[in-house]
CSV table of C-alpha atoms in Angstrom, one decimal:
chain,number,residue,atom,x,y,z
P,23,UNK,CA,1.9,-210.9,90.3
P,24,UNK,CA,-1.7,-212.0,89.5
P,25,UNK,CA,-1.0,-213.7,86.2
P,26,UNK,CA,1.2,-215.9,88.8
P,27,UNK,CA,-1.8,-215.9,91.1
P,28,UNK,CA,-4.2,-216.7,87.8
P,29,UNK,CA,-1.9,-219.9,86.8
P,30,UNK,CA,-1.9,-221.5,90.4
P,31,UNK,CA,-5.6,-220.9,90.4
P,32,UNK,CA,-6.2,-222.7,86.9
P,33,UNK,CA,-3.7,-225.7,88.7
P,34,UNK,CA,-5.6,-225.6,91.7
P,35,UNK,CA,-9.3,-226.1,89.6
P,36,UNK,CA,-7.7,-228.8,87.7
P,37,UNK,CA,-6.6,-231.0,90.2
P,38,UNK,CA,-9.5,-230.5,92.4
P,39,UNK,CA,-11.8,-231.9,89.8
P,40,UNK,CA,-9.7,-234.6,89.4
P,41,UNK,CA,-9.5,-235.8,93.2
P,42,UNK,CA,-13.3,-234.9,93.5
P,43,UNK,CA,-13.9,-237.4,90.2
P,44,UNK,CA,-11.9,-240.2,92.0
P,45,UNK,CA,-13.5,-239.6,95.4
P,46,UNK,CA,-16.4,-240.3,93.7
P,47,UNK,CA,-15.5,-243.5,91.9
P,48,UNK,CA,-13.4,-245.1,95.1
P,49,UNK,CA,-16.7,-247.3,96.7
P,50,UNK,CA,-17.3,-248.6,93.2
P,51,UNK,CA,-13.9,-249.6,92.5
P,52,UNK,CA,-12.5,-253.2,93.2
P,53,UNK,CA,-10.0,-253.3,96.0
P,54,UNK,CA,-6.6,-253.6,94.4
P,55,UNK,CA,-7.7,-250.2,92.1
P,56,UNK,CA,-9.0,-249.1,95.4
P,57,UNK,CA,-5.8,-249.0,97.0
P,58,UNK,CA,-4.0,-246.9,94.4
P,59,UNK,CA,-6.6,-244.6,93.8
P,60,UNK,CA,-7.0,-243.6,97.5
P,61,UNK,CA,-2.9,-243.4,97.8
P,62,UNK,CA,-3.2,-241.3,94.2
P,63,UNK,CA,-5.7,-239.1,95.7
P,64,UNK,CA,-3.6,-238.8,99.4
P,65,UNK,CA,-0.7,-237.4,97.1
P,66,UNK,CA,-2.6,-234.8,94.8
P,67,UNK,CA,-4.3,-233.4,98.0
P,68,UNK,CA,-0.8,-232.5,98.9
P,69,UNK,CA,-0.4,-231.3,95.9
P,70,UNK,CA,-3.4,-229.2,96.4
P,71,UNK,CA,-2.2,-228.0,99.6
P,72,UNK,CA,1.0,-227.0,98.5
P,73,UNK,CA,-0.8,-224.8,95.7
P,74,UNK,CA,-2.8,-222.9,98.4
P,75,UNK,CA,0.1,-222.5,99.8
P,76,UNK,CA,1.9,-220.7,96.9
P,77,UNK,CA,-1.2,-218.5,95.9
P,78,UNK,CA,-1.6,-217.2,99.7
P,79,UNK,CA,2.4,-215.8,99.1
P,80,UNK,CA,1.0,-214.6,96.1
P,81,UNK,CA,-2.1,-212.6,97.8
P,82,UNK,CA,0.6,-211.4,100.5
P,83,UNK,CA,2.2,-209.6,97.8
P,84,UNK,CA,-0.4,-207.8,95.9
P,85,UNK,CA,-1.1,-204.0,97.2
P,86,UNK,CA,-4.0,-203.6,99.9
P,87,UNK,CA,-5.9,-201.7,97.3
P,88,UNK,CA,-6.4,-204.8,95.3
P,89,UNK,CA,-5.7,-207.7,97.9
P,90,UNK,CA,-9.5,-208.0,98.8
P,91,UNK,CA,-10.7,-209.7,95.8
P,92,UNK,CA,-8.1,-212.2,95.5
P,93,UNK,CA,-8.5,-212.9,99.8
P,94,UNK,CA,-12.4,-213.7,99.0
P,95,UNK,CA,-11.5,-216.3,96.4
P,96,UNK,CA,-8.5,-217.9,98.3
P,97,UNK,CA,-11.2,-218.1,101.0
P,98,UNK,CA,-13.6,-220.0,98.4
P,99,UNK,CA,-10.4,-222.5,97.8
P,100,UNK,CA,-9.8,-223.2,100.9
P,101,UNK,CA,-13.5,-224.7,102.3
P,102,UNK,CA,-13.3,-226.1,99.2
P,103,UNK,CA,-10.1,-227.7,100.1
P,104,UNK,CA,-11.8,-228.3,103.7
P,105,UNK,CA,-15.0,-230.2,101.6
P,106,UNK,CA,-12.4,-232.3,99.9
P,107,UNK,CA,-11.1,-233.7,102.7
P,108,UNK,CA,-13.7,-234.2,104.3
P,109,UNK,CA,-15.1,-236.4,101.8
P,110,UNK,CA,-11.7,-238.7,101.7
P,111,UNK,CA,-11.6,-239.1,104.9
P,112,UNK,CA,-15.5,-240.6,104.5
P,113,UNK,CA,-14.9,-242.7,101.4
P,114,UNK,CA,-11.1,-243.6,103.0
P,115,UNK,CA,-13.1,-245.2,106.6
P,116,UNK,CA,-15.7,-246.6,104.4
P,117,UNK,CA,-12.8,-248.7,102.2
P,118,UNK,CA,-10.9,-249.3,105.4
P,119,UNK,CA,-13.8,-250.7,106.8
P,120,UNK,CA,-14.8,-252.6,103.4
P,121,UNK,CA,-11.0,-254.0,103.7
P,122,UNK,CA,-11.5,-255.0,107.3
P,123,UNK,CA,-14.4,-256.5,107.1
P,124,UNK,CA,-12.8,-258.7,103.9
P,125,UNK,CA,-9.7,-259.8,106.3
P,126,UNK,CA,-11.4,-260.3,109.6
P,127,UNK,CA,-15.0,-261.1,108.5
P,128,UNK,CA,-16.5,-258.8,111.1
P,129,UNK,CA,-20.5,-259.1,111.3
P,130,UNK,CA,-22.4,-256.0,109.5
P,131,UNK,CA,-23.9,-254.7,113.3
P,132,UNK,CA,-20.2,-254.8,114.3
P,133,UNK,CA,-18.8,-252.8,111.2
P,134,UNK,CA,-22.5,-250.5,111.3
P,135,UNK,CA,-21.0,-249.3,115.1
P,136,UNK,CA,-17.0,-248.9,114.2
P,137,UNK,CA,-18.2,-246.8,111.4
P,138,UNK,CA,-20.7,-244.7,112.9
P,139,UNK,CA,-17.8,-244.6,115.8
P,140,UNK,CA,-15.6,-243.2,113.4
P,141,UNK,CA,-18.1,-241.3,111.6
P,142,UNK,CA,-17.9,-239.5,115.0
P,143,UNK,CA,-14.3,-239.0,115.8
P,144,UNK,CA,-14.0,-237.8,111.9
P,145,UNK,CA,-17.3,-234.9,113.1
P,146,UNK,CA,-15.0,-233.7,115.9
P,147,UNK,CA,-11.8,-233.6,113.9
P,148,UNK,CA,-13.7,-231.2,111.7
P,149,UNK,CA,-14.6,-229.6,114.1
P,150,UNK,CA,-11.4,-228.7,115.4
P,151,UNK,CA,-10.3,-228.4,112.0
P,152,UNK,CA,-12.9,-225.9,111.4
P,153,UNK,CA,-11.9,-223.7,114.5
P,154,UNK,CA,-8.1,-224.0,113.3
P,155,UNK,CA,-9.1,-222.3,110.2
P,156,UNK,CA,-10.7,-219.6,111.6
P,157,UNK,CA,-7.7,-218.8,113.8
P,158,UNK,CA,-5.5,-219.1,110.7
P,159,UNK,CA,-7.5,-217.0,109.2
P,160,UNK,CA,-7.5,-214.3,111.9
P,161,UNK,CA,-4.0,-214.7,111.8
P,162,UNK,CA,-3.7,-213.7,108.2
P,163,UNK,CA,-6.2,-211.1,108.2
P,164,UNK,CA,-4.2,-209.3,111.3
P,165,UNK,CA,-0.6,-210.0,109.8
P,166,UNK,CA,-2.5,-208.1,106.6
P,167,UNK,CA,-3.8,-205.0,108.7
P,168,UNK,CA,0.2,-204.8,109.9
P,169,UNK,CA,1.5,-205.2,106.4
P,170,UNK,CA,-1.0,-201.7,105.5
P,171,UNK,CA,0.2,-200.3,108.8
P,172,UNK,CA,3.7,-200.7,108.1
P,173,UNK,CA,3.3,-199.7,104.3
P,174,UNK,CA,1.5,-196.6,105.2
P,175,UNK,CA,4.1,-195.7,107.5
P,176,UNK,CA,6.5,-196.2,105.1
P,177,UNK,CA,4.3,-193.7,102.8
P,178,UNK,CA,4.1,-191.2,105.5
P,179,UNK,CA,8.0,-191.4,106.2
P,180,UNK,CA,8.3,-190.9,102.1
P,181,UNK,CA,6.5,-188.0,102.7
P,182,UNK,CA,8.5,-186.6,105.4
P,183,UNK,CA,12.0,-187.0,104.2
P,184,UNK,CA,10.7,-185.2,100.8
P,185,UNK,CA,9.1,-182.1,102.8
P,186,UNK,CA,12.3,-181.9,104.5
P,187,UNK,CA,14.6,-182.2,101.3
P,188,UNK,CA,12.1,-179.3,99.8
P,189,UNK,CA,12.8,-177.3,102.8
P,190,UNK,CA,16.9,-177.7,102.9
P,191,UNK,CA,16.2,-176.8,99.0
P,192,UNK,CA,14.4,-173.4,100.2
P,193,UNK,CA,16.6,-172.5,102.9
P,194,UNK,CA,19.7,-172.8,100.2
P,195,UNK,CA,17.5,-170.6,97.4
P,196,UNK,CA,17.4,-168.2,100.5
P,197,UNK,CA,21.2,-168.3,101.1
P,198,UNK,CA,21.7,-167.8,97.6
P,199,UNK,CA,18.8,-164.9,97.4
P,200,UNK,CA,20.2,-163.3,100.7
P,201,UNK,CA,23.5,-162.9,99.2
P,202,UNK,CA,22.5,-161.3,95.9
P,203,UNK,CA,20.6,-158.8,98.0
P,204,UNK,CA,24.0,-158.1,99.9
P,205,UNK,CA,25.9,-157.5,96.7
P,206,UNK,CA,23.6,-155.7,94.9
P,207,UNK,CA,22.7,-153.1,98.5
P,208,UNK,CA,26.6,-153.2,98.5
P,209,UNK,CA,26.7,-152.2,94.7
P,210,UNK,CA,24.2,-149.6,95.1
P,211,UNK,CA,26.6,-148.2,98.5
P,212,UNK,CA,29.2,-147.8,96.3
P,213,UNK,CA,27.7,-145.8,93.0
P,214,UNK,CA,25.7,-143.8,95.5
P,215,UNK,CA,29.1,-142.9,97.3
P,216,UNK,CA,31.1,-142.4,93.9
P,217,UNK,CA,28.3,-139.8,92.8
P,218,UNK,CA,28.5,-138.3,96.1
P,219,UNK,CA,32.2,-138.0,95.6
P,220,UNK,CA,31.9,-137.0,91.8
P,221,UNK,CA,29.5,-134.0,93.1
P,222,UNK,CA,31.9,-132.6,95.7
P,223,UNK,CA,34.8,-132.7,93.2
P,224,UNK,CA,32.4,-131.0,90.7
P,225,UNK,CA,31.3,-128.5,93.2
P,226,UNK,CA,35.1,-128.3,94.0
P,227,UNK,CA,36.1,-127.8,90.7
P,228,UNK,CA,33.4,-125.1,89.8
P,229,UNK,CA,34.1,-122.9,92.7
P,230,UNK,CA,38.1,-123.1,92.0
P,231,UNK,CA,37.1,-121.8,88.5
P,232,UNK,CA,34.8,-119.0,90.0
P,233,UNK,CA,37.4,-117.8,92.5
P,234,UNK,CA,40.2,-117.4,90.0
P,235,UNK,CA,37.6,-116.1,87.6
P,236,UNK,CA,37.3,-113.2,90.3
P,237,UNK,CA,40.3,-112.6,91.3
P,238,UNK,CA,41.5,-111.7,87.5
P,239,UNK,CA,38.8,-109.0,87.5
């Protein structure tokens, strides 16, 4: 499970230094290169996304007693993820307004306001963003404290069900125990009564012998 975990996370580094290095070239790029390189960069931070995706199943299945470290790091990825967008969405309004600029020839106090405009709206989408994640993330970290509910619940049935299948185990040993006692108290009836009946024919026997030895004298 964390080798799985391990190879996401080496997929994820890689393609996030990639979109971070062409980020950082798009406002020195001419526009026709600029075009592709911001549509490249919209589809490996899907990519990206989709990776977080797979190594949060992957955290989900590793056992509560080792979940925490790899919830810290997924943590890490995911403002990183956050800081990533963030900066495309800066360097995508400052090529959109480059491109308007080029088709409608807009003044530089016109384009100064429409970007610090949408400097603004893009502050208060992060914002929002921002409080999304921490729901999602209160989400997850409840969701988790059910998982370890339910699992130790599952122990403590486990648990249960094998006291109980020791005790039908002692209560059959006892069966079985009882009746050796019976047939061994019965067993012990029985030789005591044969010797009792052995006795009385020997005592029997002896005074038959004495009374005919008497009544020849």
């Amino acid at each position: 499970m964390s080798s799985d975990f391990e190879g996401y996370e080496q997929d994820f580094a890689v393609l996030t230094a990639e979109i971070t290095n062409k980020i950082a070239r798009v406002p020195r790029l001419p526009p026709d290169e600029k075009k592709q390189v911001v549509a490249n960069v919209e589809k490996q931070l899907e990519e990206a996304k989709e990776l977080l995706e797979q190594m949060d199943l992957e955290v989900r299945e590793i056992p509560p007693q080792s979940r925490g470290m790899y919830s810290n790091r997924m943590r890490s990825y995911k403002q990183e993820m956050g800081k990533l967008e963030t900066d495309f969405k800066r360097s995508r309004i400052a090529y959109s307004d480059e491109v308007r600029n080029e088709l409608l020839g807009d003044d530089g106090n016109s384009s100064e306001n429409q970007r610090a405009h949408l400097l603004d709206n893009t502050e208060r989408l992060e914002r929002s963003s921002r409080r999304l994640e921490a729901g999602y993330q209160i989400a997850v970290e409840t969701e988790q404290i059910g998982q370890e509910m339910l699992e130790n619940l599952s122990h403590d049935r486990e648990k249960i069900q094998r006291a109980r299948e020791r005790l039908r185990e002692t209560d059959a040993n006892l069966g079985k125990s009882s009746r050796v006692l019976t047939g061994m108290l019965r067993r012990i009836i029985q030789n005591r009564f044969l010797i009792v009946l052995l006795a009385i024919v020997l005592v029997i026997t002896i005074l038959t012998a004495i009374t005919f030895s008497v009544r020849r004298h």
